[in-house]
Coordinates of C-alpha atoms and ligand atoms in Angstrom, one line a residue:
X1 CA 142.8 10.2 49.2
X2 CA 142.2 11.7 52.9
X3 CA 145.6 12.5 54.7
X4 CA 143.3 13.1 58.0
X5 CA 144.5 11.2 61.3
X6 CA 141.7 9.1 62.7
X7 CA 140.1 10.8 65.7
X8 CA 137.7 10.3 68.7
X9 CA 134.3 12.5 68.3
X10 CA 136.2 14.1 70.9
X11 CA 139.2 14.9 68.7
X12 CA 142.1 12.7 70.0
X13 CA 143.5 11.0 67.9
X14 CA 143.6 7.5 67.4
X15 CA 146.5 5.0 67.8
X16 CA 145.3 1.9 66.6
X17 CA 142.2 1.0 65.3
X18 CA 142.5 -2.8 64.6
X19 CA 142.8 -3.8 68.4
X20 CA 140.7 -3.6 71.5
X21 CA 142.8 -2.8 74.6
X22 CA 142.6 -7.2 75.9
X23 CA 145.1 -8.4 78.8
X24 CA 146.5 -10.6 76.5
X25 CA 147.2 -11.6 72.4
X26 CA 145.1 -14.4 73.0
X27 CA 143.6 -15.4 76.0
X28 CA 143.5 -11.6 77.0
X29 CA 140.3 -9.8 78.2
X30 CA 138.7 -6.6 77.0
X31 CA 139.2 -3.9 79.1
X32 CA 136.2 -1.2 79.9
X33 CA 138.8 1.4 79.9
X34 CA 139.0 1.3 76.0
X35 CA 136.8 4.3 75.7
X36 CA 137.3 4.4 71.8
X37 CA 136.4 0.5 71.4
X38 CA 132.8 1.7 73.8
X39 CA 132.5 4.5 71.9
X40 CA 132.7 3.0 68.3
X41 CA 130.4 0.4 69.2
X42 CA 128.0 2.4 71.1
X43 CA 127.7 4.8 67.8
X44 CA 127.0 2.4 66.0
X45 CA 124.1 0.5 67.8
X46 CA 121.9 4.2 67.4
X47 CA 123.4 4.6 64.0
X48 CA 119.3 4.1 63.2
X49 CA 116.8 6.5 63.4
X50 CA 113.0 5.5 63.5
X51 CA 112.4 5.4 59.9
X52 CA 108.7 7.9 58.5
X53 CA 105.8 5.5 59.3
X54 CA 104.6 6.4 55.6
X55 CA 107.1 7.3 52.9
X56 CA 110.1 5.6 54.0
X57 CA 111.5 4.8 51.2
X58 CA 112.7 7.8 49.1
X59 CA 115.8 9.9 47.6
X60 CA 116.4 14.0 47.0
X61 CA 118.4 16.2 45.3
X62 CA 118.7 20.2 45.3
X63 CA 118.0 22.7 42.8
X64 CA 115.9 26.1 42.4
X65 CA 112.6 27.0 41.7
X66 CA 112.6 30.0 38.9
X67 CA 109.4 32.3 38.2
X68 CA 108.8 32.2 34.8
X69 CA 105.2 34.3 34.9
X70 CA 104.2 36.9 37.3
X71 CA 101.2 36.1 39.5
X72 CA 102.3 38.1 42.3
X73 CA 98.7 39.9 41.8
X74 CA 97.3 36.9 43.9
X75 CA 99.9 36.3 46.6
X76 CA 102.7 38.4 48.5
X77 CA 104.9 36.1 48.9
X78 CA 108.3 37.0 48.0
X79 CA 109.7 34.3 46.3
X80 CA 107.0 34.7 43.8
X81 CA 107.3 38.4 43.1
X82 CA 108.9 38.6 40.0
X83 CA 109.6 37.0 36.5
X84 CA 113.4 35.5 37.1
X85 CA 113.7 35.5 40.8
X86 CA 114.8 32.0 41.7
X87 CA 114.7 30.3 44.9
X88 CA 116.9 27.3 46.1
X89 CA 114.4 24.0 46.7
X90 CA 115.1 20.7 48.1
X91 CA 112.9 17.5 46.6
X92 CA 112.1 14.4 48.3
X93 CA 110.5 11.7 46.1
X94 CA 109.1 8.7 47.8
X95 CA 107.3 5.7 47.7
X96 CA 104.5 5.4 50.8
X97 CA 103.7 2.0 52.3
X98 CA 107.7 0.5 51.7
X99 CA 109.9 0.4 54.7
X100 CA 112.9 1.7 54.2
X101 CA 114.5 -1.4 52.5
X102 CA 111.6 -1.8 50.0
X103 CA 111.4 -1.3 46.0
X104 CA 111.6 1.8 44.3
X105 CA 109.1 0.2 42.1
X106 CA 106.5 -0.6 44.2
X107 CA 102.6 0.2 42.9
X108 CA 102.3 3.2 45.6
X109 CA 102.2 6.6 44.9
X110 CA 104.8 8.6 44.7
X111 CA 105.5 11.5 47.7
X112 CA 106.6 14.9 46.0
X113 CA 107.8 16.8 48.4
X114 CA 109.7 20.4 47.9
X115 CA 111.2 22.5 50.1
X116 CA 111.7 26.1 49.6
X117 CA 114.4 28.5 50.8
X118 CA 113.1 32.0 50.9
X119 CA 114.2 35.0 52.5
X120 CA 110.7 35.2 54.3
X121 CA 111.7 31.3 56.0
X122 CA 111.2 27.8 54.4
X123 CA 107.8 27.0 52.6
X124 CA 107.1 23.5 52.2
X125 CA 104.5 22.1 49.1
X126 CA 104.5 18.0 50.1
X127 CA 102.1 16.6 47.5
X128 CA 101.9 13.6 45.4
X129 CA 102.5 12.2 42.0
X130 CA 98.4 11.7 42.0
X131 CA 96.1 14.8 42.5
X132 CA 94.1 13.7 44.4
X133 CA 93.8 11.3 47.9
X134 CA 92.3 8.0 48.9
X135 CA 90.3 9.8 52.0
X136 CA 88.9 13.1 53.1
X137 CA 89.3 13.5 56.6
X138 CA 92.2 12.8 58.6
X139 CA 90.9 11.0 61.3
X140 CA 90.8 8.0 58.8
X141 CA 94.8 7.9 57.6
X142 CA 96.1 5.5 60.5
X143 CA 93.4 3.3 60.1
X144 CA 94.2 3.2 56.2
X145 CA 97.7 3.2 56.0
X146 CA 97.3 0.0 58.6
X147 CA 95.4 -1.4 56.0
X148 CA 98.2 -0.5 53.0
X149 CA 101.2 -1.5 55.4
X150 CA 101.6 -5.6 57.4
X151 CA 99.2 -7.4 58.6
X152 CA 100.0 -7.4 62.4
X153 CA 99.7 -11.2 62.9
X154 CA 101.4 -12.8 59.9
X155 CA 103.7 -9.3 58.9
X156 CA 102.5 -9.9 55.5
X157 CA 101.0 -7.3 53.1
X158 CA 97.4 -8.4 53.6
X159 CA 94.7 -8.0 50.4
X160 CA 91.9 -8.4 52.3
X161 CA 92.7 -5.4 54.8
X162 CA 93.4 -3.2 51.5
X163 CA 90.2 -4.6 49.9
X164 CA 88.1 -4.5 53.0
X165 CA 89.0 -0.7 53.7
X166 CA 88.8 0.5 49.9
X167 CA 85.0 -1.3 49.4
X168 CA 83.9 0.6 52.9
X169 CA 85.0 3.7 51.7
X170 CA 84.0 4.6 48.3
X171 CA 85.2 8.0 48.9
X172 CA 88.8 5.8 48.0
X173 CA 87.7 5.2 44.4
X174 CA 89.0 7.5 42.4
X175 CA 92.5 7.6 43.7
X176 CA 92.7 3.7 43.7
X177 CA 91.5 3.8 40.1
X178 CA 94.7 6.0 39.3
X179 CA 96.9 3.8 41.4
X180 CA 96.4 0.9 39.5
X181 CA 96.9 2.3 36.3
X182 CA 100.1 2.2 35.2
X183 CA 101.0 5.8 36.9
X184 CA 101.0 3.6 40.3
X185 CA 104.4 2.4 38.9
X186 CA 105.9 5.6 37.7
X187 CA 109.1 4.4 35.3
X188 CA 111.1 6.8 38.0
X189 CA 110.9 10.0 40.0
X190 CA 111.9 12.4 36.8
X191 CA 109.3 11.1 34.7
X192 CA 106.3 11.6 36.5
X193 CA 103.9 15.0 37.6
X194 CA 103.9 16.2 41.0
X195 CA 100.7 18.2 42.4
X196 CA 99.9 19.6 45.3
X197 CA 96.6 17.8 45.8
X198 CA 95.0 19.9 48.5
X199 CA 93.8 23.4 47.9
X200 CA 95.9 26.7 49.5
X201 CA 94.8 30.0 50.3
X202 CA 96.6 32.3 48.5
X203 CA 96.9 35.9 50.0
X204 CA 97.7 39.6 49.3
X205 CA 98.7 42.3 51.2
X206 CA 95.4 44.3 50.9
X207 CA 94.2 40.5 52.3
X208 CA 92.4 39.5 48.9
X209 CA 92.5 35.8 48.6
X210 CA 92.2 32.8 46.1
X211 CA 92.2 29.5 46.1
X212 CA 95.2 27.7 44.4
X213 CA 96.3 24.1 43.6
X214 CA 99.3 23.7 42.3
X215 CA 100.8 20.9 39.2
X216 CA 104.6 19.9 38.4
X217 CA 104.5 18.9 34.9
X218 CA 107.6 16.4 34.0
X219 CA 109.5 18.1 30.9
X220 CA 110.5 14.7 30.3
X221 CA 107.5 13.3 29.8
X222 CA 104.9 10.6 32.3
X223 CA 106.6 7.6 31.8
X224 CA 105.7 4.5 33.3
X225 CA 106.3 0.8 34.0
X226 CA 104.1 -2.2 33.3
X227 CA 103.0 -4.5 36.2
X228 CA 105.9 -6.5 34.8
X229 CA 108.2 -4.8 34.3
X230 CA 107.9 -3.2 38.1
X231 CA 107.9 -6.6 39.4
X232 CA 111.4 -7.5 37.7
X233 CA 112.9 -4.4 38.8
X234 CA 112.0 -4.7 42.9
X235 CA 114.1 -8.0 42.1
X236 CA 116.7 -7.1 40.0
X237 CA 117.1 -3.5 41.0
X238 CA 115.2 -1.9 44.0
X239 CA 116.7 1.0 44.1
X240 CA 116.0 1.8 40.0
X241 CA 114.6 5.4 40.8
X242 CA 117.1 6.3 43.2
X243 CA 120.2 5.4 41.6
X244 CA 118.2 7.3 38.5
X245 CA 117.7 10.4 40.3
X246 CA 121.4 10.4 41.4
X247 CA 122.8 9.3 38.1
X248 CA 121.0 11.7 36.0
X249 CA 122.1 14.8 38.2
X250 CA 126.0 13.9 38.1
X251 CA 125.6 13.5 34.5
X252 CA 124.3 16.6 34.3
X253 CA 121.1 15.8 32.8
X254 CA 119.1 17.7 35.6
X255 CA 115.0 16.8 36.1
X256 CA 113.0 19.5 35.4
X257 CA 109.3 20.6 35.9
X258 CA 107.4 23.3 34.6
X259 CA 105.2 24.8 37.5
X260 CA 101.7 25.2 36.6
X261 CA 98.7 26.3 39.4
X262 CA 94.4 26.5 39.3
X263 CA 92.8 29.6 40.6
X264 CA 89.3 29.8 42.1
X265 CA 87.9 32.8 43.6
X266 CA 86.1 32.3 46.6
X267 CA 82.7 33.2 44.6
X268 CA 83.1 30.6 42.3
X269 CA 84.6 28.5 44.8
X270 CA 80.6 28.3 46.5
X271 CA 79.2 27.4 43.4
X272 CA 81.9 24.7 42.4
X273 CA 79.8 21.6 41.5
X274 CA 82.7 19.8 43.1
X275 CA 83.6 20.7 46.9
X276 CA 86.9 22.4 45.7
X277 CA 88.6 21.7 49.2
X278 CA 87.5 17.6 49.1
X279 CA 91.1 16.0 48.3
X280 CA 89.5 13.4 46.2
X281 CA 88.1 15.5 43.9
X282 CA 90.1 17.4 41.0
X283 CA 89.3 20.6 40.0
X284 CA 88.6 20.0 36.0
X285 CA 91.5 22.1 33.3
X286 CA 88.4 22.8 31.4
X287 CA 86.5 24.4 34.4
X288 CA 89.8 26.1 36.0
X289 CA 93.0 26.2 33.3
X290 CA 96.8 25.2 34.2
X291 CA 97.9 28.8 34.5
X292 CA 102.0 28.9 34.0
X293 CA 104.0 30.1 37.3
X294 CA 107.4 28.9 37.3
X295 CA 109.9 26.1 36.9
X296 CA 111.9 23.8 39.3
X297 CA 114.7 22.4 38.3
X298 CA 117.1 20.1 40.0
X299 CA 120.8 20.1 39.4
X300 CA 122.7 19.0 43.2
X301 CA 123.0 16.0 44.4
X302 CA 123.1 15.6 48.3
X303 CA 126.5 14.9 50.0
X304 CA 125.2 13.4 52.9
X305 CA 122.1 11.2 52.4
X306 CA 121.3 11.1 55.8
X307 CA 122.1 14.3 57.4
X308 CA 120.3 15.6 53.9
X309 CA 117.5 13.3 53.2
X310 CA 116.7 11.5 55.9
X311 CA 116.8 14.1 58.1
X312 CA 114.9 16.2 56.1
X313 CA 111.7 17.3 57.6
X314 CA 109.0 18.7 55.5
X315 CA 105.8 19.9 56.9
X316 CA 102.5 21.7 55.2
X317 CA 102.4 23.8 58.1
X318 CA 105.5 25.3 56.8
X319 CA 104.0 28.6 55.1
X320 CA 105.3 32.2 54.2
X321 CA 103.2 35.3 54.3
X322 CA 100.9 35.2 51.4
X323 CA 100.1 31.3 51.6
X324 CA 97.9 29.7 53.9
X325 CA 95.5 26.3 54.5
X326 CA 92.6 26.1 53.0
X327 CA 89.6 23.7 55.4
X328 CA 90.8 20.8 53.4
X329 CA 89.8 18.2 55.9
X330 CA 92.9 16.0 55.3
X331 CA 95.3 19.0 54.9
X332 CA 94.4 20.1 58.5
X333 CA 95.2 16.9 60.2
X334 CA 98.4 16.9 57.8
X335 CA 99.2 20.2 59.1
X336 CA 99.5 18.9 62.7
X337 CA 100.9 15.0 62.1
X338 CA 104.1 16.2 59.9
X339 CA 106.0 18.3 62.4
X340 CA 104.9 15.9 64.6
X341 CA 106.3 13.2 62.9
X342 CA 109.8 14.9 62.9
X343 CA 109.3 15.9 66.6
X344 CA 109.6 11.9 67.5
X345 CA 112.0 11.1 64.6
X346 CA 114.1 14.2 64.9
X347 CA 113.9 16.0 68.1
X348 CA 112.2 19.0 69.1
X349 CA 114.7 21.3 67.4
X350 CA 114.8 19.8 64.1
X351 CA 114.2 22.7 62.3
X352 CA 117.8 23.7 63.4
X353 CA 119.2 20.6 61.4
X354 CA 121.5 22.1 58.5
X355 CA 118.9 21.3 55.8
X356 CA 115.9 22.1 57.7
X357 CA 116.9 25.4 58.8
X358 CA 115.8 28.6 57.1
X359 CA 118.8 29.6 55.4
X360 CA 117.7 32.6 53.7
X361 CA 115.8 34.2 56.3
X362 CA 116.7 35.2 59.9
X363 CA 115.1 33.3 62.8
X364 CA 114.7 34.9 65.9
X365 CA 112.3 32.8 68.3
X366 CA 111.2 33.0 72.3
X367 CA 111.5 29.0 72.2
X368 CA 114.7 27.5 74.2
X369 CA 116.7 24.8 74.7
X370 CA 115.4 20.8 74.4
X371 CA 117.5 17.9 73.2
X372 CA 120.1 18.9 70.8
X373 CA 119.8 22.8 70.7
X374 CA 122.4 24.0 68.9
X375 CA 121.3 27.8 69.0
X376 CA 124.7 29.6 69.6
X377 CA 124.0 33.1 71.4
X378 CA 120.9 34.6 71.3
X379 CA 121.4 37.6 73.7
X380 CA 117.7 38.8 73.9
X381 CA 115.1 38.1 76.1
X382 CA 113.4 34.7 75.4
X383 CA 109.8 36.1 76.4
X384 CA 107.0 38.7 74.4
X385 CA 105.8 41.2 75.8
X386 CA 109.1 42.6 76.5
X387 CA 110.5 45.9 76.7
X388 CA 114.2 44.7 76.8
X389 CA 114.8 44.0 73.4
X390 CA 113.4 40.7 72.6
X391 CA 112.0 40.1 68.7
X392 CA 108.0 41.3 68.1
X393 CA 105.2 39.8 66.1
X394 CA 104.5 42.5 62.9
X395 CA 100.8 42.8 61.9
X396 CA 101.8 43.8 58.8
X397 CA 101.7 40.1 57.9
X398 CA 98.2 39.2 58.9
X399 CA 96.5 37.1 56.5
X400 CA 92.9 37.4 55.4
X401 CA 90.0 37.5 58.7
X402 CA 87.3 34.5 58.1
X403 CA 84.1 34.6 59.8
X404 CA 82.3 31.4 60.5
X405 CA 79.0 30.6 60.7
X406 CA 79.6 26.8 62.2
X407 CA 78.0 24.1 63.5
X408 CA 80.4 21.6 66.2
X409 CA 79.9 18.2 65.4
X410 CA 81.6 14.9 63.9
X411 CA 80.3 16.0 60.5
X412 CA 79.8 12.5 59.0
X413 CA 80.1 12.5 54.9
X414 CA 78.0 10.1 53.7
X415 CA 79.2 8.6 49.8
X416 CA 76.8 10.5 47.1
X417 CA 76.9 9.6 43.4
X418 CA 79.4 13.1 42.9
X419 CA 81.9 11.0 44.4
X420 CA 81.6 8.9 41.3
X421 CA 81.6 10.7 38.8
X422 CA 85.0 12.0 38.2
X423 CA 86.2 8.5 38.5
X424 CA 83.9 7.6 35.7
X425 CA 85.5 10.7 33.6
X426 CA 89.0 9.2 33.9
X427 CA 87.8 5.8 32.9
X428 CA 86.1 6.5 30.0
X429 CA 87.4 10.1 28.9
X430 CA 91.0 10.3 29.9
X431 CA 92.1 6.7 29.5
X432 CA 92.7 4.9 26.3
X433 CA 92.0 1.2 25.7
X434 CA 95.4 -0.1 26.2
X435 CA 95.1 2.4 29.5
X436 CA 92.2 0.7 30.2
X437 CA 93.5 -3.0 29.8
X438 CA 96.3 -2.6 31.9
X439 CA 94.3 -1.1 34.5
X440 CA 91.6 -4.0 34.3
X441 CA 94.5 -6.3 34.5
X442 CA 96.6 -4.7 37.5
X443 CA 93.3 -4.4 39.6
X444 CA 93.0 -8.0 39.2
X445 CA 96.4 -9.3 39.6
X446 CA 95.8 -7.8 43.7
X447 CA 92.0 -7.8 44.0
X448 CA 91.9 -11.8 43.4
X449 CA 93.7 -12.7 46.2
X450 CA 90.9 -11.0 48.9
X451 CA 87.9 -12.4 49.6
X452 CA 85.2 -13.5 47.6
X453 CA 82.8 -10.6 49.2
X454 CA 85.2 -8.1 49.1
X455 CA 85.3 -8.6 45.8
X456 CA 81.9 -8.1 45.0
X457 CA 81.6 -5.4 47.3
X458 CA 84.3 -3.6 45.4
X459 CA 83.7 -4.2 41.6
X460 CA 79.9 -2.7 43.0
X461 CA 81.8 0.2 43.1
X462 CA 83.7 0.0 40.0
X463 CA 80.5 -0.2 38.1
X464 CA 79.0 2.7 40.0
X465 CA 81.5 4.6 37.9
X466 CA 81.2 3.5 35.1
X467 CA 79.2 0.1 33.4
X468 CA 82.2 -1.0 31.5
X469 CA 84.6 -0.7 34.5
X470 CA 82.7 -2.4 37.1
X471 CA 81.6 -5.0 34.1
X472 CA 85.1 -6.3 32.9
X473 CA 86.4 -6.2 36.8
X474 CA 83.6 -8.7 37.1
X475 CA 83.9 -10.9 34.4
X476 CA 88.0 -11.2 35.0
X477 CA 87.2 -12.6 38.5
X478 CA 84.3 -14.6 37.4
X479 CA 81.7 -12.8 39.6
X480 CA 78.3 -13.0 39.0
X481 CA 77.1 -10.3 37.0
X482 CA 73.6 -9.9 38.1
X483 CA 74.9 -9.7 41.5
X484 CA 77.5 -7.0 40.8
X485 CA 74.5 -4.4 39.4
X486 CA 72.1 -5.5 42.0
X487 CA 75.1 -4.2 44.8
X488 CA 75.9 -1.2 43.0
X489 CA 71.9 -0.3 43.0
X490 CA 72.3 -0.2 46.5
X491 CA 73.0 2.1 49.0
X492 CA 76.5 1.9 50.4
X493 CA 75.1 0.7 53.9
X494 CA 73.1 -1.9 52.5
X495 CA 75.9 -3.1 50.3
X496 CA 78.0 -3.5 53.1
X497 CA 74.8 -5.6 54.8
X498 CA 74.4 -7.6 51.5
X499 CA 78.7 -8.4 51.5
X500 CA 79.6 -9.1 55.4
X501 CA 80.6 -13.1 54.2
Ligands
NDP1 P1 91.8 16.5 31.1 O1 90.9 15.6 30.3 O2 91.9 17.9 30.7 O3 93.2 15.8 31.1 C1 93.4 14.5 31.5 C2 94.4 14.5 32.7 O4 94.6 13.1 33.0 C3 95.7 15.1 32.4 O5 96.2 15.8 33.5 C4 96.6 13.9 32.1 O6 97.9 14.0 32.5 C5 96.0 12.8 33.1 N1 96.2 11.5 32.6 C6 96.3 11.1 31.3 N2 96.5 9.7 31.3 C7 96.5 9.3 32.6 C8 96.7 8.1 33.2 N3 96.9 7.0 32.5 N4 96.7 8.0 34.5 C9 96.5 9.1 35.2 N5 96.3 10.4 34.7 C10 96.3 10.4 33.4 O7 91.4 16.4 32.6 P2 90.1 17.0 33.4 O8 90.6 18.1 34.2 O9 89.0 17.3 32.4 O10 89.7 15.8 34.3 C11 89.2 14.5 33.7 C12 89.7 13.5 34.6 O11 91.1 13.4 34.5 C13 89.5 13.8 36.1 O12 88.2 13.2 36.5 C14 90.6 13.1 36.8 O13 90.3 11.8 37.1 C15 91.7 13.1 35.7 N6 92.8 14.1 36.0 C16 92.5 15.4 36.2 C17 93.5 16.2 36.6 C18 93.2 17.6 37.0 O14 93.9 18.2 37.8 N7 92.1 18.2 36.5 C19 94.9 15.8 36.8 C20 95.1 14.4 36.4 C21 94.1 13.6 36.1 P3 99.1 14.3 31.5 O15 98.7 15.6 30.8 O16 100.3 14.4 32.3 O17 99.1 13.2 30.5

């Protein structure tokens, strides 16, 4: 039990907090000098901040990050220099399209999102429980998470939007296919893989380079929940994985990962017969092997969900020397949208939030001021070049030079049949048949409430990958058949023609 005395955020205390300051016992009026009463009330009504547009939903924890194999060959960064040097890491697991209210259990995937402490600043990995991404340029993402999110007439989740979207870009096809398997409805956030999806440019000091993607891999096991069973948990429970996450670590039975990455030289990186930096592509174990690195392990729960979780702001901008972007089309919009993101939701100095700030390294900045600055005394001058004492840039941290040979333009990707063919692999190579069932049967519990056409122009798709696919889509929503293979012989443009009604 708290002795404290109740207080203003000012700090005087408090003499009775069960009555406004009225003229009267009954009739009386509420006076505007009752600065606590206008206080309390005005608190409370910007108690709320604007909630992430995508991955709204979600819950954290702390732990570490432990090298368990030396690969500092391949990158300077620090944190990675040495068998047994550990690192503290915040996680973020979350679900995308939900609001904030929404089930845990929710077909979506899963945001896997780490922070890392280092003593050269905070480097951020935000990836995904799927490896790969639904499109390949960022321009597309607000017109596709529109599509995943309300309609804007009836604020209802609108099948034909997702449908419509998915059918006009194929590109989608391979990272719907896993979502509605029954990985799109992980059991919770311990027992699922995290990857980081995109590519990264990995960097030494003598500015050698690689290209690296990295996996999570659950100790515990995938585990997963049936269509079912994920639609009786929204209702019974809809906050399953959170309450897991938070259980689990006060028990003391702490989530664990082992940390795994893929490493392309740049050679072999031109000769790839996948484009290794095109998000919905994989890069095949048998081509580029899971090489061990580390493991992350979480074991603190957060004190203060808000100031901790919500306010935490990840970003894949956030880099340390010896890690860098690679021209991942999506990454680079991602690199910009993030911080922006927490710029609107958190304020221009949100990096100086307890959890977001660089606790293990030393910041010293020429920015200054803006809402909510909480820098305490920085003596020097707030300008470069300077000869009066302010902080310098050190070229000893320049990462590798790239020279370009370009072309400007709005380099339009037009679907080819290599965008199909790693979708056809998971169907028929890495899924089993009761894999394959409930996948048939969760593609058709949402695609038969779109259109008729969408329908078509979708399963078109789904046979493009692979005969059997596209063929028991077709029969479980009674389409016909002859149709289905004519659409898929076409080209995309005249599929979308042959489909419009
Ligand atoms: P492998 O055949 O070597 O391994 C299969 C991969 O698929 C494993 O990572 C496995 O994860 C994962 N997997 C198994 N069952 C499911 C499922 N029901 N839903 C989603 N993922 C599942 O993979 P390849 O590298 O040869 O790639 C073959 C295909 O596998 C790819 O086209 C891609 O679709 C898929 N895949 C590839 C990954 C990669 O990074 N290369 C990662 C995940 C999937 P686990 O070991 O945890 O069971």
């Amino acid at each position: 039990m708290s002795n404290k005395k109740l207080t203003t955020n000012e700090g005087e205390p408090v003499y009775n907090d069960q009555a406004s300051i009225t003229t009267g016992s009954k009739e009386g009026y509420t006076l505007l000098q009752d600065s606590h009463l206008l206080e309390k009330l005005a608190h409370f009504s910007r108690e709320r901040i604007p909630e992430r547009v995508v991955h709204a939903k979600g819950a954290g924890a702390f732990g570490y990050f432990e090298v368990t194999h030396d690969l500092s060959k391949y990158t300077r960064a620090k944190f990675l220099e040495k068998i047994g040097k550990k690192t503290e890491v915040l996680a973020r697991f979350s679900t995308v399209g939900g609001e904030r209210g929404s089930a845990d259990s929710a077909r979506d995937p899963r945001g896997f999102a780490l922070k890392f402490y280092t003593e050269e600043g905070n480097y951020d990995l935000v990836g995904n429980n799927i490896p790969i991404f639904f499109i390949r340029d960022a321009i597309k993402f607000p017109d596709f998470i529109h599509t995943q999110k309300r309609n804007p007439i009836t604020n209802l989740p609108d099948p034909n939007a997702f449908w419509d979207f998915m059918s006009l870009t194929p590109e989608s096809l391979h990272q719907a296919t896993f979502l509605f398997t029954d990985r799109g409805t992980p059991q919770d956030f311990r027992h699922m893989d995290g990857f980081s999806s995109h590519t990264y440019l990995w960097y030494t000091e003598d500015e050698e380079y690689v290209w690296v993607k990295y996996h999570f891999k659950t100790t515990l096991g995938n585990k997963t929940l049936t269509a079912e069973e994920a639609e009786k948990l929204a209702g019974e429970n809809p906050n399953h994985a959170t309450e897991d996450l938070y259980v689990s670590i006060q028990n003391g039975e702490y989530p664990q990962w082992d940390v795994y990455v893929q490493i392309m030289t740049n050679e072999e990186a031109m000769e790839y017969e996948f484009d290794p930096f095109d998000i919905t592509k994989v890069w095949y174990h048998g081509d580029y092997p899971l090489i061990p690195l580390g493991k992350l392990v979480l074991n603190k729960n957060p004190t203060n969900f808000f100031n901790q979780i919500e306010q935490a702001a990840f970003s894949p901008s956030h880099f340390v020397p010896g890690i860098g972007p690679s021209p991942d089309k999506l990454l680079q919009g991602r690199l910009f949208a993030y911080e922006d993101a927490h710029r609107y939701r958190l304020g221009i100095n949100h990096s100086q939030i307890p959890v977001n700030h660089a606790k293990n390294a030393e910041i010293s900045t020429n920015q200054r001021d803006g809402y909510m600055n909480m820098d305490e005394e920085n003596p020097y001058p707030n300008y470069y070049p300077s000869t009066l004492g302010g902080p310098k840039p050190d070229i000893s941290f320049k990462p590798p030079v790239f020279e370009l040979d370009a072309v400007l333009d709005r380099h339009t990707r037009p679907t080819e049949d290599v965008d199909f063919v790693q979708v056809g692999e998971f169907y028929r190579r890495v899924l089993d048949d009761k894999n394959k069932n409930n996948l048939i049967s969760n593609i058709l519990g949402h695609i038969s409430n779109a259109n008729e056409n969408l329908q078509y122009r979708q399963c078109a798709l789904f046979y493009k990958a692979d005969v059997d696919y596209g063929t028991r889509v077709a029969e479980g929503l009674k389409l016909d058949f002859s149709k289905v293979k004519e659409l898929a012989e076409m080209s995309q443009e005249d599929r979308v023609k042959a489909t419009l009604n």
